[in-house]
mmCIF file with all atom_site columns, C-alpha atoms in Angstrom:
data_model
loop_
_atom_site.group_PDB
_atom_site.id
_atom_site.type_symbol
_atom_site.label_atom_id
_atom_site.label_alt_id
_atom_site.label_comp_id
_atom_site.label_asym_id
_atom_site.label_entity_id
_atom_site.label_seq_id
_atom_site.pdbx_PDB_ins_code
_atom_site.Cartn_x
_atom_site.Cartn_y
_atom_site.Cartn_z
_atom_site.occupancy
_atom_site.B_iso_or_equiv
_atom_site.pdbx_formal_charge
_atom_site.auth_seq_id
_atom_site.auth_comp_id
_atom_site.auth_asym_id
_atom_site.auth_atom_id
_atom_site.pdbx_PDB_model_num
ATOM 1   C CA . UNK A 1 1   ? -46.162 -13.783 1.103   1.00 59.00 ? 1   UNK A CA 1
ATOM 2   C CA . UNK A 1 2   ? -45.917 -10.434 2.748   1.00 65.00 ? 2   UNK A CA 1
ATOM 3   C CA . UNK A 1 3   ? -41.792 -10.661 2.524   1.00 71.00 ? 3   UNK A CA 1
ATOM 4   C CA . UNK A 1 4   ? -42.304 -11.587 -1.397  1.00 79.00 ? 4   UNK A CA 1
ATOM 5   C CA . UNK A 1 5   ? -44.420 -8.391  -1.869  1.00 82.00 ? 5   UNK A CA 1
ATOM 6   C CA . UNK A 1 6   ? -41.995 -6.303  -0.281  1.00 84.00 ? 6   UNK A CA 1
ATOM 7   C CA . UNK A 1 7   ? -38.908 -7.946  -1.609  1.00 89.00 ? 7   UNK A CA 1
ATOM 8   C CA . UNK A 1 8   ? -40.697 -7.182  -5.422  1.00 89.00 ? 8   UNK A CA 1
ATOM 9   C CA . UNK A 1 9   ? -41.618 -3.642  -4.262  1.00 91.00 ? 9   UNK A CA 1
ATOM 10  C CA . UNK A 1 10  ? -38.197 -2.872  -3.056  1.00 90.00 ? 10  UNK A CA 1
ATOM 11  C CA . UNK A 1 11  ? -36.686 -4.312  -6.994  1.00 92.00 ? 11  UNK A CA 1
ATOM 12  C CA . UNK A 1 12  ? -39.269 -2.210  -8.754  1.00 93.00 ? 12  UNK A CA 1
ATOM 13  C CA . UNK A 1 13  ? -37.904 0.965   -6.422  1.00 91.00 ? 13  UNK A CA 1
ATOM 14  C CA . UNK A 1 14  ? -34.497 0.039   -7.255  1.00 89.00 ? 14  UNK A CA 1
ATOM 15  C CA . UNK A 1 15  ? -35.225 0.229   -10.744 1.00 91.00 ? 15  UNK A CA 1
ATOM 16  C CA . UNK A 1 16  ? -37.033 3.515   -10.426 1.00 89.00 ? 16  UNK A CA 1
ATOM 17  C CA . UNK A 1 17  ? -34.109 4.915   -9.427  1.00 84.00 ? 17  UNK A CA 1
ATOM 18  C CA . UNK A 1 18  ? -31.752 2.961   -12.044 1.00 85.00 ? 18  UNK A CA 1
ATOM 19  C CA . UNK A 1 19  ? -33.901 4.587   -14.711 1.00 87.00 ? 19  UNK A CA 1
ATOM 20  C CA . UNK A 1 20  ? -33.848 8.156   -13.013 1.00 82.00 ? 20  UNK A CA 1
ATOM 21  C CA . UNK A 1 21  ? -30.521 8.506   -13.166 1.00 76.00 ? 21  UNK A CA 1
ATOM 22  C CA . UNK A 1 22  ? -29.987 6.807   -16.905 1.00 81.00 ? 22  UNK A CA 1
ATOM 23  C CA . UNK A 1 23  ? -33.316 8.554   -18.397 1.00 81.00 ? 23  UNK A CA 1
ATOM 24  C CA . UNK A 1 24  ? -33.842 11.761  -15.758 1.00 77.00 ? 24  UNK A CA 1
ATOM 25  C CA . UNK A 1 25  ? -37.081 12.274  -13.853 1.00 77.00 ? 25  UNK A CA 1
ATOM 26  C CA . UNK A 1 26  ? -38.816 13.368  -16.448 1.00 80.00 ? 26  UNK A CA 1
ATOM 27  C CA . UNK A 1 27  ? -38.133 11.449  -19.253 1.00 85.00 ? 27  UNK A CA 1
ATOM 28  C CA . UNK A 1 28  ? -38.800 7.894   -16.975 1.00 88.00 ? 28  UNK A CA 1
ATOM 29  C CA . UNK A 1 29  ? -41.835 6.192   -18.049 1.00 92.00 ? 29  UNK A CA 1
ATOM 30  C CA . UNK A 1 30  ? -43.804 3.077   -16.379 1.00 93.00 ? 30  UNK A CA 1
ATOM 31  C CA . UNK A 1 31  ? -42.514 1.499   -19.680 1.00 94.00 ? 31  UNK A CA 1
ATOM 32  C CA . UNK A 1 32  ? -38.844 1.986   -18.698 1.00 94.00 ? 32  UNK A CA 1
ATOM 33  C CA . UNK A 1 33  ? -39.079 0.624   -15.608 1.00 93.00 ? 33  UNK A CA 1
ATOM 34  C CA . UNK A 1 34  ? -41.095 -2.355  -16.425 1.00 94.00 ? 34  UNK A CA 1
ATOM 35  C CA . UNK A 1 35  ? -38.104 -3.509  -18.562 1.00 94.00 ? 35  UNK A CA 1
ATOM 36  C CA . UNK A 1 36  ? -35.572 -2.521  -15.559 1.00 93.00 ? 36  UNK A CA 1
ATOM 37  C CA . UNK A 1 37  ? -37.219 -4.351  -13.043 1.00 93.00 ? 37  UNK A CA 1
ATOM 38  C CA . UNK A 1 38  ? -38.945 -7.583  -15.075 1.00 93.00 ? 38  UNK A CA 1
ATOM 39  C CA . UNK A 1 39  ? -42.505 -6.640  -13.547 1.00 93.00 ? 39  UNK A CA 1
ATOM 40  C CA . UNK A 1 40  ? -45.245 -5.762  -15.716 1.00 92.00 ? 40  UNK A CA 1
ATOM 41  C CA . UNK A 1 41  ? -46.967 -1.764  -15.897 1.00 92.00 ? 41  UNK A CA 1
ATOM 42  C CA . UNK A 1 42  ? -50.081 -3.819  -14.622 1.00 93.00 ? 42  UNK A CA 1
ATOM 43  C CA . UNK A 1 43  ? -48.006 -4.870  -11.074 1.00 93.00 ? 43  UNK A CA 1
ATOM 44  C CA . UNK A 1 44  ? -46.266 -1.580  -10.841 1.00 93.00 ? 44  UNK A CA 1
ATOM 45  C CA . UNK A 1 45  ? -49.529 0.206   -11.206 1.00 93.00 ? 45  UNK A CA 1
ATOM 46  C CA . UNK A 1 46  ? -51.057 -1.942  -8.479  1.00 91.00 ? 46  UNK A CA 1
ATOM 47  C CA . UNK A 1 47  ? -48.397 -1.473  -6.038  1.00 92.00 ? 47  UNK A CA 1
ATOM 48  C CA . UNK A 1 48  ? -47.800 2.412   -6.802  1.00 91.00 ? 48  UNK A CA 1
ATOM 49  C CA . UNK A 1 49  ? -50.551 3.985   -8.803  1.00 90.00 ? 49  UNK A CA 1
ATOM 50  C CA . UNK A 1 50  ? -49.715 6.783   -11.036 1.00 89.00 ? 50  UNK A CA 1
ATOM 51  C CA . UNK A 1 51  ? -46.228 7.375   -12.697 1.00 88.00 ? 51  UNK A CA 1
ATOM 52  C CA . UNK A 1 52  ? -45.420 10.765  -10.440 1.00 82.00 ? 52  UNK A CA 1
ATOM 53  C CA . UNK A 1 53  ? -46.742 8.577   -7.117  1.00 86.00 ? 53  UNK A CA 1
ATOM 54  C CA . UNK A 1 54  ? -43.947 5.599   -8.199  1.00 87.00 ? 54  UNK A CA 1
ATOM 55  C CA . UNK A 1 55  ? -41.169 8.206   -9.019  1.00 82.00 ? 55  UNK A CA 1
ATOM 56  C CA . UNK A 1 56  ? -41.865 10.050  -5.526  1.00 79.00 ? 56  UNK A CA 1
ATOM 57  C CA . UNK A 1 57  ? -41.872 6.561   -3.514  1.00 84.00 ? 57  UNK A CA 1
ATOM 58  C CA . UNK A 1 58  ? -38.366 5.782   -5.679  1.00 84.00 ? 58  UNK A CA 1
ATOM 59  C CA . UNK A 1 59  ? -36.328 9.059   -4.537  1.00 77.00 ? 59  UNK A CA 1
ATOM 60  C CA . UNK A 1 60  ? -38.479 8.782   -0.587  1.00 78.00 ? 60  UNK A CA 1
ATOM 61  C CA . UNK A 1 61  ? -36.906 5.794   -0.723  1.00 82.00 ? 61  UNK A CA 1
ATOM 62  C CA . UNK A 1 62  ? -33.696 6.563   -2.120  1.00 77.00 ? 62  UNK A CA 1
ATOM 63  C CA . UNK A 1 63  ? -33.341 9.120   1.067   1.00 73.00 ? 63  UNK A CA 1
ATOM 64  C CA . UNK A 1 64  ? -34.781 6.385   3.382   1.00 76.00 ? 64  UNK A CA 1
ATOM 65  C CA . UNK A 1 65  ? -31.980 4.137   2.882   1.00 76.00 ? 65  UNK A CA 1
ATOM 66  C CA . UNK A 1 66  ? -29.244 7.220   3.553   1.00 73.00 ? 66  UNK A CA 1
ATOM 67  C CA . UNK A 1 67  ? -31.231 8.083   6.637   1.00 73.00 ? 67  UNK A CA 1
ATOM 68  C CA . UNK A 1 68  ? -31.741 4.331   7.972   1.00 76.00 ? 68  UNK A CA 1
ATOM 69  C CA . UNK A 1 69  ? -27.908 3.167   7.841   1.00 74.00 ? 69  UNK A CA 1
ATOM 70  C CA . UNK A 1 70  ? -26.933 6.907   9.806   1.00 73.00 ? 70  UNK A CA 1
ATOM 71  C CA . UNK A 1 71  ? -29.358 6.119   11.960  1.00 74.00 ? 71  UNK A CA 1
ATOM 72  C CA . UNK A 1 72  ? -27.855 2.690   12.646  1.00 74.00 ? 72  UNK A CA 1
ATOM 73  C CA . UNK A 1 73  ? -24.619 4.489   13.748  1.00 72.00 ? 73  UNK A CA 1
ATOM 74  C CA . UNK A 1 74  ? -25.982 4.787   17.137  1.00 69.00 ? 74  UNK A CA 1
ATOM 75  C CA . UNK A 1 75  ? -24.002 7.687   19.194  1.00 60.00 ? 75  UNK A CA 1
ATOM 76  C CA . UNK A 1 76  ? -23.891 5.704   22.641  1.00 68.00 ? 76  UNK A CA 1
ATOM 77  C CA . UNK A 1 77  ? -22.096 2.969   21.003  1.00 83.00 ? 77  UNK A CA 1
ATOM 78  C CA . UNK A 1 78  ? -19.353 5.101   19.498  1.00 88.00 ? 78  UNK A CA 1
ATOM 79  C CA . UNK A 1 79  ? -16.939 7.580   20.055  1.00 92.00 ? 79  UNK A CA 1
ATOM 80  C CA . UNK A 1 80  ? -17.358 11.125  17.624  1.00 93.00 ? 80  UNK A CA 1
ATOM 81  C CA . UNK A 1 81  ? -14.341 9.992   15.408  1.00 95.00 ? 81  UNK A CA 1
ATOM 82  C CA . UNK A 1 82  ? -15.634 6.537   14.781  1.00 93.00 ? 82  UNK A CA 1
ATOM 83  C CA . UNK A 1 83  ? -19.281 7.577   14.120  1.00 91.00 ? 83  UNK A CA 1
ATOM 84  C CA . UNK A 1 84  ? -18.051 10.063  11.103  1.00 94.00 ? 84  UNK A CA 1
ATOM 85  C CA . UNK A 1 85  ? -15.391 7.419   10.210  1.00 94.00 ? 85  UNK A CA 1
ATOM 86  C CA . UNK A 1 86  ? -18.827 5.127   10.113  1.00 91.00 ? 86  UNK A CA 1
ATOM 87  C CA . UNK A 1 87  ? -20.940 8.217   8.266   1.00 90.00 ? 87  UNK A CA 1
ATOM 88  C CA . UNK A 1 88  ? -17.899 8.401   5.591   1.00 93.00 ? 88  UNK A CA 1
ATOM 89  C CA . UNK A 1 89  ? -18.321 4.678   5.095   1.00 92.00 ? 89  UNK A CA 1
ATOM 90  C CA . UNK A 1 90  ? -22.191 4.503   4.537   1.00 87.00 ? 90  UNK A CA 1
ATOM 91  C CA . UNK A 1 91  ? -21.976 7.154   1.976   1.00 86.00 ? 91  UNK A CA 1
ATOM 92  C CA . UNK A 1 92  ? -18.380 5.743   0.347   1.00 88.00 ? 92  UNK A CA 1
ATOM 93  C CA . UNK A 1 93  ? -19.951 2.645   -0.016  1.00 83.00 ? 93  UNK A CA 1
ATOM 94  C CA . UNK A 1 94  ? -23.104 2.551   -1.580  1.00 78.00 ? 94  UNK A CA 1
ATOM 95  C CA . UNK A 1 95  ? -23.322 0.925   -4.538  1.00 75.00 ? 95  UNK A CA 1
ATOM 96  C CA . UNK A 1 96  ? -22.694 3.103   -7.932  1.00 77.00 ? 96  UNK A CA 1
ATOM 97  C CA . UNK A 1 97  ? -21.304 6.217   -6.999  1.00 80.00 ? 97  UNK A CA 1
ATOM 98  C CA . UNK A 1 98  ? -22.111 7.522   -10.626 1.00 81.00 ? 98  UNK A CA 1
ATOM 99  C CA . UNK A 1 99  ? -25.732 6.647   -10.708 1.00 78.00 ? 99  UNK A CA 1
ATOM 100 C CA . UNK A 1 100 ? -26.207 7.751   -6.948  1.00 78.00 ? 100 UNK A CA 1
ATOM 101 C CA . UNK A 1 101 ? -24.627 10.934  -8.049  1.00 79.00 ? 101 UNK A CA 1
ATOM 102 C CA . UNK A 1 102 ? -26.602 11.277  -11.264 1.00 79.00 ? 102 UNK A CA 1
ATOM 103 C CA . UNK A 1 103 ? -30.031 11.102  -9.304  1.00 77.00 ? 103 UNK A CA 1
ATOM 104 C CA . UNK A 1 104 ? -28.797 14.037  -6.431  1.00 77.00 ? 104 UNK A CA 1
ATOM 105 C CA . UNK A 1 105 ? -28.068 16.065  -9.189  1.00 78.00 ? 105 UNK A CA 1
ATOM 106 C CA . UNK A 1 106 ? -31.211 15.149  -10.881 1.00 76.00 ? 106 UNK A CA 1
ATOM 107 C CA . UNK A 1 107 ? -33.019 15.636  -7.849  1.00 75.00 ? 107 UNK A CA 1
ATOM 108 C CA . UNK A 1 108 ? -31.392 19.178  -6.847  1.00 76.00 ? 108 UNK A CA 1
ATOM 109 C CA . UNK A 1 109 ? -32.367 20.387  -10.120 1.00 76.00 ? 109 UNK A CA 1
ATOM 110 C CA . UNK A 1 110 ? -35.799 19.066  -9.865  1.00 74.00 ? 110 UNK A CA 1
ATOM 111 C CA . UNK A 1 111 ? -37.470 20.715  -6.585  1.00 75.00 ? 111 UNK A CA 1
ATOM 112 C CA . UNK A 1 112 ? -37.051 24.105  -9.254  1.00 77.00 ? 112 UNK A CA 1
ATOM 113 C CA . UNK A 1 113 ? -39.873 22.620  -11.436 1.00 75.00 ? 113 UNK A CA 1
ATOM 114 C CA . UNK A 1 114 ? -41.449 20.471  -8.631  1.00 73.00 ? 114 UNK A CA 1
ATOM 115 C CA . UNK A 1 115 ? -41.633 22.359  -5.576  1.00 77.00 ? 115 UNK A CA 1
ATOM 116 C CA . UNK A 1 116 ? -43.143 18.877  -4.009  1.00 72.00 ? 116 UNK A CA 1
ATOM 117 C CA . UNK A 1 117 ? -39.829 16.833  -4.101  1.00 73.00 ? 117 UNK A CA 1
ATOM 118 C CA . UNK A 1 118 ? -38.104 19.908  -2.138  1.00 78.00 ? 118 UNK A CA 1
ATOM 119 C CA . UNK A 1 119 ? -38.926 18.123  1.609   1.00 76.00 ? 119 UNK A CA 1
ATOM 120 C CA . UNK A 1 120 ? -37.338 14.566  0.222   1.00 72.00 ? 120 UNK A CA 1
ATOM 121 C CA . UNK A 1 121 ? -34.223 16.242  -0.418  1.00 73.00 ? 121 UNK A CA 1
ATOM 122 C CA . UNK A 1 122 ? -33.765 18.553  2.319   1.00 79.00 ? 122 UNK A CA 1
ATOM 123 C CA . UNK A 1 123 ? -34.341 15.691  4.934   1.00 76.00 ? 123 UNK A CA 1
ATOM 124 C CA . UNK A 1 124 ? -30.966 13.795  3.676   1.00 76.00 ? 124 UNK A CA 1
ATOM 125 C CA . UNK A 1 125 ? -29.120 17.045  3.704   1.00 81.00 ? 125 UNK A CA 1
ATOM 126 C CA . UNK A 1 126 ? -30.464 18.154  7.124   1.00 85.00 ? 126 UNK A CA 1
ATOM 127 C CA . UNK A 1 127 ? -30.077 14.383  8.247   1.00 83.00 ? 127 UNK A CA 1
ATOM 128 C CA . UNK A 1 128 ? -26.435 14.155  6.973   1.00 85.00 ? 128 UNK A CA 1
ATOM 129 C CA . UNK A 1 129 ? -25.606 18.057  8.598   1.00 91.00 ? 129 UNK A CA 1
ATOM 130 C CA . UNK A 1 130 ? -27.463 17.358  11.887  1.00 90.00 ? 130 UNK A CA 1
ATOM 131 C CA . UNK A 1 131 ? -25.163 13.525  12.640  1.00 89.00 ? 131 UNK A CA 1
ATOM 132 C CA . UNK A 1 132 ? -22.078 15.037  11.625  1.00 93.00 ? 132 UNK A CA 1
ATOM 133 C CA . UNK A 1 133 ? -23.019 18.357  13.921  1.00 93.00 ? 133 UNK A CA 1
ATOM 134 C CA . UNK A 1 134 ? -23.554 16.125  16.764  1.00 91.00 ? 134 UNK A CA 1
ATOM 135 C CA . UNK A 1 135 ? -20.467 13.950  16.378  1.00 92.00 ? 135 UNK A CA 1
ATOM 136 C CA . UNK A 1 136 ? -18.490 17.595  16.441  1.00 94.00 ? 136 UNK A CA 1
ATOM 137 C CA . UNK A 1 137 ? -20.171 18.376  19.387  1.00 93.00 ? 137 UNK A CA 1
ATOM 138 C CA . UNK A 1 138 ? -19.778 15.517  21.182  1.00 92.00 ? 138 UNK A CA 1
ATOM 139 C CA . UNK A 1 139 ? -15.684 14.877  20.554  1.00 93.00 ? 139 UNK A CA 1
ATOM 140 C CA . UNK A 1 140 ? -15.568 18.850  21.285  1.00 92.00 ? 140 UNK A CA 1
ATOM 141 C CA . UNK A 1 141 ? -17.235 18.582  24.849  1.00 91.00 ? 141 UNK A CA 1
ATOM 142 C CA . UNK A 1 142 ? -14.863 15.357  25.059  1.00 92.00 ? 142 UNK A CA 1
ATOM 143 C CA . UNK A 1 143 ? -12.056 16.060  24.042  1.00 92.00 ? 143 UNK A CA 1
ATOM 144 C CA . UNK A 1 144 ? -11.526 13.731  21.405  1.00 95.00 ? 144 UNK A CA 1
ATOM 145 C CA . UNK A 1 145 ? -11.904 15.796  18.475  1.00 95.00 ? 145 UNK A CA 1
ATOM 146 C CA . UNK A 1 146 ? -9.573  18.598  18.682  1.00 94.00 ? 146 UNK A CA 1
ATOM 147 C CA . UNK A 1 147 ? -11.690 21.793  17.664  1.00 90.00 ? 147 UNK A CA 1
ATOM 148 C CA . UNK A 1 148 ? -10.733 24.187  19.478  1.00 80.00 ? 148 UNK A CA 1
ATOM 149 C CA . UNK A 1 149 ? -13.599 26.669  18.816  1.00 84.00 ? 149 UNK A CA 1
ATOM 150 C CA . UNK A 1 150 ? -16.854 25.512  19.446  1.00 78.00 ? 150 UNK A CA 1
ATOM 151 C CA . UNK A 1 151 ? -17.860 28.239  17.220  1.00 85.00 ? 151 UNK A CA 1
ATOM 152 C CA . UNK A 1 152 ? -16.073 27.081  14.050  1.00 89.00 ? 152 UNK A CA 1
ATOM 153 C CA . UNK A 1 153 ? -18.267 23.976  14.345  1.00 93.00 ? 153 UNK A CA 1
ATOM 154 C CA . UNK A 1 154 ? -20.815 25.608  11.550  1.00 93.00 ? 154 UNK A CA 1
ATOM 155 C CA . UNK A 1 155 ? -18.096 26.180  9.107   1.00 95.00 ? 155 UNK A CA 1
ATOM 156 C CA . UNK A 1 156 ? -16.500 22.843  9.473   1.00 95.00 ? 156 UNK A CA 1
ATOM 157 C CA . UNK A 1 157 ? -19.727 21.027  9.028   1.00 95.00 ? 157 UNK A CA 1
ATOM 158 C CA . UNK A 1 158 ? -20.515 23.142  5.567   1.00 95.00 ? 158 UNK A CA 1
ATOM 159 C CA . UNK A 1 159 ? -16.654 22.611  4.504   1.00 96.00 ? 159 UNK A CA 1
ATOM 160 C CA . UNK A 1 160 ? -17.110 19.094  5.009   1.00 96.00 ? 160 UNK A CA 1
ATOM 161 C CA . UNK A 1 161 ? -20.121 18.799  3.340   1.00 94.00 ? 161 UNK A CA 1
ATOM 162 C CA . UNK A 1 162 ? -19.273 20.442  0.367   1.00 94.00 ? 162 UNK A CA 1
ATOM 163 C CA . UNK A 1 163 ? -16.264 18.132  -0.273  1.00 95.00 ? 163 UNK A CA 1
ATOM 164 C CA . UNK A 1 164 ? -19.047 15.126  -1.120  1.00 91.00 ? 164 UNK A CA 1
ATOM 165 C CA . UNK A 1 165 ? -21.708 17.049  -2.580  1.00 88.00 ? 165 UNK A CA 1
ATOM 166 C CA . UNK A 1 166 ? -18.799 18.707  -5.390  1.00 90.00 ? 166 UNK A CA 1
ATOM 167 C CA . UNK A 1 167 ? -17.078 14.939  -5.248  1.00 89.00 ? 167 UNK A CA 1
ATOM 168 C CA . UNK A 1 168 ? -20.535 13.062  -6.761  1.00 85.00 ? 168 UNK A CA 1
ATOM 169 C CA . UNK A 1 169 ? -21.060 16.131  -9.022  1.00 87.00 ? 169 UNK A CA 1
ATOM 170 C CA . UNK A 1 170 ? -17.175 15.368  -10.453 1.00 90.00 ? 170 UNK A CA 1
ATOM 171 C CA . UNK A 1 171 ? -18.010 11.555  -10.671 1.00 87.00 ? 171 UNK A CA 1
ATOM 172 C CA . UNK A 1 172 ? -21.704 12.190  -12.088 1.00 83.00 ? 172 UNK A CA 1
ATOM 173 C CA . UNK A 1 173 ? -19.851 14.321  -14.470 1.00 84.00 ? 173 UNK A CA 1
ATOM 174 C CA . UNK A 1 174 ? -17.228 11.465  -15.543 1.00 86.00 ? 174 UNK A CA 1
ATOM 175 C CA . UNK A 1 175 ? -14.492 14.032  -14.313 1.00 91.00 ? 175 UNK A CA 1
ATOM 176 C CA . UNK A 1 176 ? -12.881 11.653  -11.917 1.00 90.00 ? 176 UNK A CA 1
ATOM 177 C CA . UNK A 1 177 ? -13.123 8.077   -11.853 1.00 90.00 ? 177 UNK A CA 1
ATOM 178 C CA . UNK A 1 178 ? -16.120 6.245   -9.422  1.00 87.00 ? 178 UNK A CA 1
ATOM 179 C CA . UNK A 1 179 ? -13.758 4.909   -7.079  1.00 92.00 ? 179 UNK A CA 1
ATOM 180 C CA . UNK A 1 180 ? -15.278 4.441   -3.803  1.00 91.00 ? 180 UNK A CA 1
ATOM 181 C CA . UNK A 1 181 ? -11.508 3.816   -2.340  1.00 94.00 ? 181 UNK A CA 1
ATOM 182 C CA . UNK A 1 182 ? -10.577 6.876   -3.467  1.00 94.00 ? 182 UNK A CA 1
ATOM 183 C CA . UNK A 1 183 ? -13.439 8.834   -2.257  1.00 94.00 ? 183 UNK A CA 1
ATOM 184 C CA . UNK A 1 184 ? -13.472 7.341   1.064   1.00 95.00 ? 184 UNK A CA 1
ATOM 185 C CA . UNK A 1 185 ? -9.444  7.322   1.302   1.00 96.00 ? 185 UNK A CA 1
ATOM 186 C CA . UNK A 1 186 ? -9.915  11.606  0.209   1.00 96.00 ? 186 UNK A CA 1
ATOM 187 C CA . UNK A 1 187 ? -13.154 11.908  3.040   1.00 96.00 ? 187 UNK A CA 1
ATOM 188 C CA . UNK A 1 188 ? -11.134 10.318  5.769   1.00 97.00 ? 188 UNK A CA 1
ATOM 189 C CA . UNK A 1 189 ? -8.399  12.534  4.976   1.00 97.00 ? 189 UNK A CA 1
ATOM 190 C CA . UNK A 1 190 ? -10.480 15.935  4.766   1.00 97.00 ? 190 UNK A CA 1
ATOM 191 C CA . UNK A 1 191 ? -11.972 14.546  8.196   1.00 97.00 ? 191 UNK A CA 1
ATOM 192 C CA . UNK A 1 192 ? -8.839  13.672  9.928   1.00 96.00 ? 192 UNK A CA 1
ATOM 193 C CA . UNK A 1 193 ? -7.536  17.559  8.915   1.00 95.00 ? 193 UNK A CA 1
ATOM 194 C CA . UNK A 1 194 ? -10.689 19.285  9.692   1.00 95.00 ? 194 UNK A CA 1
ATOM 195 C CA . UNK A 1 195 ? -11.973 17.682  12.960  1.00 95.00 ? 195 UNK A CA 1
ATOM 196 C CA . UNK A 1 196 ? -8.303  16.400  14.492  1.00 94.00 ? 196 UNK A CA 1
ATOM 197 C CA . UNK A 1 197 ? -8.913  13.251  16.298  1.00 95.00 ? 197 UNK A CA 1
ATOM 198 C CA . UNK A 1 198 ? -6.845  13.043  19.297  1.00 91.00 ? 198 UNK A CA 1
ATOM 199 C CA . UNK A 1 199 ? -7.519  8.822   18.936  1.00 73.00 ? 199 UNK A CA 1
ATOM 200 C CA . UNK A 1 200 ? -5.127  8.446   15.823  1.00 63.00 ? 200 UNK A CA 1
#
């Protein structure tokens, strides 16, 4: 019973976010996601309350399911090179790369008007810097990345960053194709330049 409530909760959130990134946060009503996700306003409004209380569970969870499969990646287990080959991968292959990157951009341009949604979106980014900071660290103090100035570590962790967050803005955009190949193929690439692993 518990598993069916969850499983019906988790479609409704799914469609939350479907109808973010199609509509935009503010033009997404109960109505909208009723259709999306086959479950009446009545059952949405049981399990979530108010409109604003569903969209905020949607994008918490949204951020939730980033943070859970990084936090999968457990260090101990692997070296530096194959945890961000295994960061690159989470990220690469979620499922559609256009909607994904229509609802960051959505959400970016949201904690403007609601100051509220600002701590949902900095935890990904500060979740995202903080795993690939540590990998750097670690292969540095190892050896097995080949960064040769601890310092530059800040500066490599912004470059890299920047390549994914201007990559989803291209493919929300319908500037480049949403080709999760290509994306990861281009990441690996950027990674294997910026952070030189001596494994290859």
């Amino acid at each position: 019973m518990a598993r069916n409530k969850d499983e019906k909760k988790r479609r409704i959130l799914t469609a939350t976010l479907e109808c973010i990134s199609r509509h935009g946060y503010e033009a997404t009503r109960l109505r909208d996601v009723s259709e999306a996700s086959g479950a009446s306003i009545g059952v949405i409004q049981h399990y979530f309350g108010t409109r604003e209380q569903l969209l905020g569970e949607a994008l918490a969870y949204a951020s939730g399911q980033l943070m859970e499969h990084f936090t999968s990646l457990e260090e101990g287990q692997l070296t530096p090179w194959e945890q961000l080959r295994g960061m690159i991968s989470v990220v690469c292959g979620m499922p559609d790369l256009q909607g994904r990157g229509l609802l960051w951009l959505e959400m970016s341009s949201l904690v403007r008007r609601h100051p509220e949604l600002r701590e949902r979106l900095d935890s990904v980014y500060f979740l995202w810097d903080a795993k690939v900071r540590a990998a750097l660290h670690r292969g540095a103090a190892d050896g097995s990345l080949d960064i040769e100035d601890p310092e530059a570590v800040d500066d490599l962790v912004a470059v890299f960053l920047a390549f994914f967050d201007g990559y989803e803005y291209e493919i929300a955009s319908t500037l480049v194709p949403a080709d999760p190949q290509t994306l990861e193929r281009r990441a690996v690439l950027l990674a294997e330049r910026l952070f030189r692993p001596r494994e290859l």
